[in-house]
PDB file of C-alpha atoms and ligand atoms in Angstrom:
ATOM      1  CA  MET A   1     -13.275 -34.143 -33.295  1.00  0.00           C
ATOM      2  CA  VAL A   2     -10.453 -33.658 -30.783  1.00  0.00           C
ATOM      3  CA  SER A   3     -10.909 -33.559 -27.015  1.00  0.00           C
ATOM      4  CA  LEU A   4      -8.795 -31.010 -25.124  1.00  0.00           C
ATOM      5  CA  ASN A   5      -8.373 -29.974 -21.497  1.00  0.00           C
ATOM      6  CA  VAL A   6      -8.393 -26.170 -21.551  1.00  0.00           C
ATOM      7  CA  ASN A   7      -8.348 -24.088 -18.380  1.00  0.00           C
ATOM      8  CA  GLY A   8      -9.514 -27.062 -16.344  1.00  0.00           C
ATOM      9  CA  ARG A   9     -12.448 -28.000 -18.578  1.00  0.00           C
ATOM     10  CA  THR A  10     -12.742 -30.752 -21.147  1.00  0.00           C
ATOM     11  CA  VAL A  11     -13.821 -29.328 -24.487  1.00  0.00           C
ATOM     12  CA  GLU A  12     -14.484 -30.887 -27.869  1.00  0.00           C
ATOM     13  CA  VAL A  13     -12.977 -29.162 -30.880  1.00  0.00           C
ATOM     14  CA  ASP A  14     -14.453 -29.827 -34.297  1.00  0.00           C
ATOM     15  CA  ALA A  15     -11.172 -29.698 -36.216  1.00  0.00           C
ATOM     16  CA  SER A  16      -8.583 -32.090 -37.608  1.00  0.00           C
ATOM     17  CA  PRO A  17      -5.734 -33.318 -35.364  1.00  0.00           C
ATOM     18  CA  GLY A  18      -3.229 -31.328 -37.428  1.00  0.00           C
ATOM     19  CA  THR A  19      -4.880 -27.989 -36.605  1.00  0.00           C
ATOM     20  CA  PRO A  20      -2.559 -25.629 -34.727  1.00  0.00           C
ATOM     21  CA  LEU A  21      -3.622 -25.165 -31.105  1.00  0.00           C
ATOM     22  CA  LEU A  22      -3.651 -21.383 -31.587  1.00  0.00           C
ATOM     23  CA  TRP A  23      -6.331 -21.691 -34.261  1.00  0.00           C
ATOM     24  CA  ALA A  24      -8.442 -23.998 -32.085  1.00  0.00           C
ATOM     25  CA  LEU A  25      -8.193 -21.661 -29.094  1.00  0.00           C
ATOM     26  CA  ARG A  26      -9.103 -18.523 -31.004  1.00  0.00           C
ATOM     27  CA  ASP A  27     -11.455 -19.690 -33.758  1.00  0.00           C
ATOM     28  CA  GLU A  28     -13.183 -22.685 -32.191  1.00  0.00           C
ATOM     29  CA  LEU A  29     -13.125 -21.926 -28.457  1.00  0.00           C
ATOM     30  CA  LYS A  30     -13.194 -18.105 -28.773  1.00  0.00           C
ATOM     31  CA  LEU A  31     -10.364 -17.720 -26.269  1.00  0.00           C
ATOM     32  CA  THR A  32      -8.992 -14.676 -28.043  1.00  0.00           C
ATOM     33  CA  GLY A  33      -6.639 -13.563 -25.274  1.00  0.00           C
ATOM     34  CA  THR A  34      -4.005 -15.743 -26.930  1.00  0.00           C
ATOM     35  CA  ARG A  35      -2.705 -13.730 -29.876  1.00  0.00           C
ATOM     36  CA  TYR A  36      -1.693 -14.506 -33.416  1.00  0.00           C
ATOM     37  CA  GLY A  37       1.542 -12.709 -34.195  1.00  0.00           C
ATOM     38  CA  CYS A  38       3.670 -14.512 -36.762  1.00  0.00           C
ATOM     39  CA  GLY A  39       2.281 -18.045 -36.917  1.00  0.00           C
ATOM     40  CA  VAL A  40       5.771 -19.480 -37.412  1.00  0.00           C
ATOM     41  CA  GLY A  41       7.215 -19.723 -33.914  1.00  0.00           C
ATOM     42  CA  MET A  42       9.142 -16.461 -33.990  1.00  0.00           C
ATOM     43  CA  CYS A  43       7.311 -13.943 -31.763  1.00  0.00           C
ATOM     44  CA  GLY A  44       5.733 -15.547 -28.686  1.00  0.00           C
ATOM     45  CA  ALA A  45       2.389 -13.723 -28.919  1.00  0.00           C
ATOM     46  CA  CYS A  46       0.654 -17.120 -28.900  1.00  0.00           C
ATOM     47  CA  THR A  47       2.327 -18.432 -25.715  1.00  0.00           C
ATOM     48  CA  VAL A  48       0.209 -20.713 -23.506  1.00  0.00           C
ATOM     49  CA  HIS A  49       1.054 -23.317 -20.874  1.00  0.00           C
ATOM     50  CA  LEU A  50       1.158 -27.010 -21.712  1.00  0.00           C
ATOM     51  CA  ASP A  51       1.387 -28.949 -18.452  1.00  0.00           C
ATOM     52  CA  GLY A  52       2.768 -25.777 -16.870  1.00  0.00           C
ATOM     53  CA  GLU A  53       5.433 -25.058 -19.481  1.00  0.00           C
ATOM     54  CA  ALA A  54       5.401 -22.076 -21.840  1.00  0.00           C
ATOM     55  CA  ARG A  55       4.856 -23.154 -25.438  1.00  0.00           C
ATOM     56  CA  PHE A  56       4.107 -21.407 -28.734  1.00  0.00           C
ATOM     57  CA  SER A  57       0.554 -22.537 -29.486  1.00  0.00           C
ATOM     58  CA  CYS A  58       0.985 -21.819 -33.201  1.00  0.00           C
ATOM     59  CA  GLN A  59       3.574 -24.616 -33.294  1.00  0.00           C
ATOM     60  CA  VAL A  60       1.521 -27.265 -31.455  1.00  0.00           C
ATOM     61  CA  ARG A  61      -0.962 -29.567 -33.209  1.00  0.00           C
ATOM     62  CA  ILE A  62      -4.113 -30.284 -31.249  1.00  0.00           C
ATOM     63  CA  GLY A  63      -3.843 -33.994 -31.965  1.00  0.00           C
ATOM     64  CA  ASP A  64      -0.558 -34.048 -30.036  1.00  0.00           C
ATOM     65  CA  VAL A  65      -1.908 -32.462 -26.829  1.00  0.00           C
ATOM     66  CA  GLU A  66      -5.111 -34.375 -26.149  1.00  0.00           C
ATOM     67  CA  GLY A  67      -3.760 -35.530 -22.769  1.00  0.00           C
ATOM     68  CA  SER A  68      -2.160 -32.246 -21.747  1.00  0.00           C
ATOM     69  CA  ALA A  69      -3.386 -29.533 -19.399  1.00  0.00           C
ATOM     70  CA  ILE A  70      -3.634 -26.416 -21.551  1.00  0.00           C
ATOM     71  CA  THR A  71      -3.805 -23.043 -19.808  1.00  0.00           C
ATOM     72  CA  THR A  72      -4.455 -19.756 -21.583  1.00  0.00           C
ATOM     73  CA  ILE A  73      -4.358 -16.234 -20.204  1.00  0.00           C
ATOM     74  CA  GLU A  74      -8.081 -16.566 -19.460  1.00  0.00           C
ATOM     75  CA  GLY A  75      -7.333 -19.467 -17.132  1.00  0.00           C
ATOM     76  CA  LEU A  76      -4.184 -18.195 -15.417  1.00  0.00           C
ATOM     77  CA  SER A  77      -6.141 -17.038 -12.358  1.00  0.00           C
ATOM     78  CA  PRO A  78      -9.847 -16.862 -11.473  1.00  0.00           C
ATOM     79  CA  ASP A  79      -9.980 -13.076 -11.294  1.00  0.00           C
ATOM     80  CA  GLY A  80      -6.803 -11.691 -12.769  1.00  0.00           C
ATOM     81  CA  ASP A  81      -4.908 -11.670  -9.486  1.00  0.00           C
ATOM     82  CA  HIS A  82      -2.004 -13.960 -10.299  1.00  0.00           C
ATOM     83  CA  PRO A  83       1.176 -12.412  -8.822  1.00  0.00           C
ATOM     84  CA  VAL A  84       2.462 -11.749 -12.342  1.00  0.00           C
ATOM     85  CA  GLN A  85      -0.763  -9.985 -13.318  1.00  0.00           C
ATOM     86  CA  ARG A  86      -0.648  -7.846 -10.157  1.00  0.00           C
ATOM     87  CA  ALA A  87       2.986  -6.944 -10.821  1.00  0.00           C
ATOM     88  CA  TRP A  88       2.163  -6.131 -14.460  1.00  0.00           C
ATOM     89  CA  ILE A  89      -0.417  -3.607 -13.287  1.00  0.00           C
ATOM     90  CA  ALA A  90       1.876  -2.161 -10.622  1.00  0.00           C
ATOM     91  CA  GLU A  91       4.668  -1.624 -13.162  1.00  0.00           C
ATOM     92  CA  GLN A  92       2.258  -0.446 -15.892  1.00  0.00           C
ATOM     93  CA  VAL A  93       3.952  -2.799 -18.342  1.00  0.00           C
ATOM     94  CA  PRO A  94       1.774  -2.792 -21.490  1.00  0.00           C
ATOM     95  CA  GLN A  95       1.922  -0.264 -24.279  1.00  0.00           C
ATOM     96  CA  CYS A  96      -0.247  -1.422 -27.216  1.00  0.00           C
ATOM     97  CA  GLY A  97      -0.847  -4.689 -25.340  1.00  0.00           C
ATOM     98  CA  TYR A  98      -0.680  -7.028 -28.300  1.00  0.00           C
ATOM     99  CA  CYS A  99       2.175  -9.208 -27.035  1.00  0.00           C
ATOM    100  CA  GLN A 100       1.295  -9.006 -23.386  1.00  0.00           C
ATOM    101  CA  SER A 101      -0.758 -12.135 -22.760  1.00  0.00           C
ATOM    102  CA  GLY A 102       2.102 -14.172 -24.198  1.00  0.00           C
ATOM    103  CA  GLN A 103       4.620 -12.283 -22.056  1.00  0.00           C
ATOM    104  CA  ILE A 104       2.565 -12.873 -18.908  1.00  0.00           C
ATOM    105  CA  MET A 105       2.179 -16.573 -19.646  1.00  0.00           C
ATOM    106  CA  ARG A 106       5.926 -17.001 -20.177  1.00  0.00           C
ATOM    107  CA  ALA A 107       6.711 -15.013 -17.021  1.00  0.00           C
ATOM    108  CA  ALA A 108       4.265 -17.091 -14.968  1.00  0.00           C
ATOM    109  CA  ALA A 109       5.797 -20.344 -16.213  1.00  0.00           C
ATOM    110  CA  LEU A 110       9.279 -19.060 -15.398  1.00  0.00           C
ATOM    111  CA  LEU A 111       8.329 -18.158 -11.820  1.00  0.00           C
ATOM    112  CA  SER A 112       6.611 -21.444 -11.227  1.00  0.00           C
ATOM    113  CA  ARG A 113       9.779 -23.265 -12.289  1.00  0.00           C
ATOM    114  CA  SER A 114      12.208 -20.789 -10.705  1.00  0.00           C
ATOM    115  CA  PRO A 115      10.528 -18.636  -8.002  1.00  0.00           C
ATOM    116  CA  LYS A 116      13.555 -16.338  -7.475  1.00  0.00           C
ATOM    117  CA  PRO A 117      15.176 -16.010 -10.899  1.00  0.00           C
ATOM    118  CA  SER A 118      18.293 -13.932 -11.463  1.00  0.00           C
ATOM    119  CA  ARG A 119      18.024 -10.962 -13.807  1.00  0.00           C
ATOM    120  CA  GLN A 120      20.000 -12.885 -16.427  1.00  0.00           C
ATOM    121  CA  GLU A 121      17.657 -15.841 -16.097  1.00  0.00           C
ATOM    122  CA  ILE A 122      14.700 -13.520 -16.669  1.00  0.00           C
ATOM    123  CA  VAL A 123      16.343 -11.890 -19.693  1.00  0.00           C
ATOM    124  CA  ASP A 124      17.288 -15.249 -21.199  1.00  0.00           C
ATOM    125  CA  GLU A 125      13.843 -16.758 -20.704  1.00  0.00           C
ATOM    126  CA  MET A 126      11.881 -13.732 -21.904  1.00  0.00           C
ATOM    127  CA  SER A 127      14.010 -13.353 -25.037  1.00  0.00           C
ATOM    128  CA  ALA A 128      11.651 -15.884 -26.647  1.00  0.00           C
ATOM    129  CA  ASN A 129       8.849 -13.290 -26.635  1.00  0.00           C
ATOM    130  CA  LEU A 130       9.108 -10.159 -28.765  1.00  0.00           C
ATOM    131  CA  CYS A 131       7.500  -6.788 -28.040  1.00  0.00           C
ATOM    132  CA  ARG A 132       7.363  -4.314 -30.881  1.00  0.00           C
ATOM    133  CA  CYS A 133       6.657  -1.527 -28.370  1.00  0.00           C
ATOM    134  CA  GLY A 134       9.869  -2.278 -26.488  1.00  0.00           C
ATOM    135  CA  THR A 135       8.382  -2.821 -23.026  1.00  0.00           C
ATOM    136  CA  TYR A 136      11.278  -5.100 -22.099  1.00  0.00           C
ATOM    137  CA  SER A 137      12.617  -3.127 -19.138  1.00  0.00           C
ATOM    138  CA  ARG A 138       9.172  -2.944 -17.524  1.00  0.00           C
ATOM    139  CA  ILE A 139       8.654  -6.666 -18.143  1.00  0.00           C
ATOM    140  CA  ILE A 140      11.868  -7.422 -16.247  1.00  0.00           C
ATOM    141  CA  ARG A 141      10.895  -5.103 -13.377  1.00  0.00           C
ATOM    142  CA  ALA A 142       7.462  -6.693 -13.144  1.00  0.00           C
ATOM    143  CA  ILE A 143       8.890 -10.208 -12.989  1.00  0.00           C
ATOM    144  CA  GLU A 144      11.311  -9.136 -10.268  1.00  0.00           C
ATOM    145  CA  ARG A 145       8.401  -7.577  -8.360  1.00  0.00           C
ATOM    146  CA  ALA A 146       6.271 -10.707  -8.762  1.00  0.00           C
ATOM    147  CA  ALA A 147       9.178 -12.830  -7.498  1.00  0.00           C
ATOM    148  CA  GLN A 148       9.468 -10.609  -4.393  1.00  0.00           C
ATOM    149  CA  GLU A 149       5.783 -10.211  -3.660  1.00  0.00           C
ATOM    150  CA  GLY A 150       4.443 -13.473  -5.112  1.00  0.00           C
TER     151      GLY A 150
HETATM  152  S1  FES B 201       2.248 -16.486 -33.349  1.00  0.00           S
HETATM  153 FE1  FES B 201       3.222 -18.168 -32.428  1.00  0.00          FE
HETATM  154  S2  FES B 201       5.293 -17.557 -32.170  1.00  0.00           S
HETATM  155 FE2  FES B 201       4.346 -15.923 -33.261  1.00  0.00          FE
HETATM  156  S1  FES B 202       3.096  -3.876 -25.811  1.00  0.00           S
HETATM  157 FE1  FES B 202       2.907  -3.532 -27.964  1.00  0.00          FE
HETATM  158  S2  FES B 202       3.839  -5.283 -28.829  1.00  0.00           S
HETATM  159 FE2  FES B 202       4.298  -5.474 -26.734  1.00  0.00          FE
END
């Protein structure tokens, strides 16, 4: 049994400490907004926040994050009105949507660290998250909008 702090709540996960956080979130806690893409740290679909920083949850073992604040897309804002989520809607970013929760989580972490990022900073940071639909230009516009309106 491993105790985790997820979206502000303490939860017990009936899994071994070596279980990837992504598996615990999706299979044990049913927080399926965090997506499985590659499972090997290459795509970013599984991005969550660990103590406010964007991390690939498929590459994190639950036994290593018992003391960390874990935030998933479900916990980013109480009713979906985080500035990044509002900007995502305004710019109509998603296509198929599969990668988008990971993109939003990385964008939100970027803006909390750097509220007015340059375009190059946005491009560099977001290069960790792939989108097979190629929504990259709308992602950049949405982050710029969120930085202005946030
Ligand atoms: S599923 Fe974690 S990086 Fe692809
Ligand atoms: S919107 Fe389809 S993979 Fe990104």
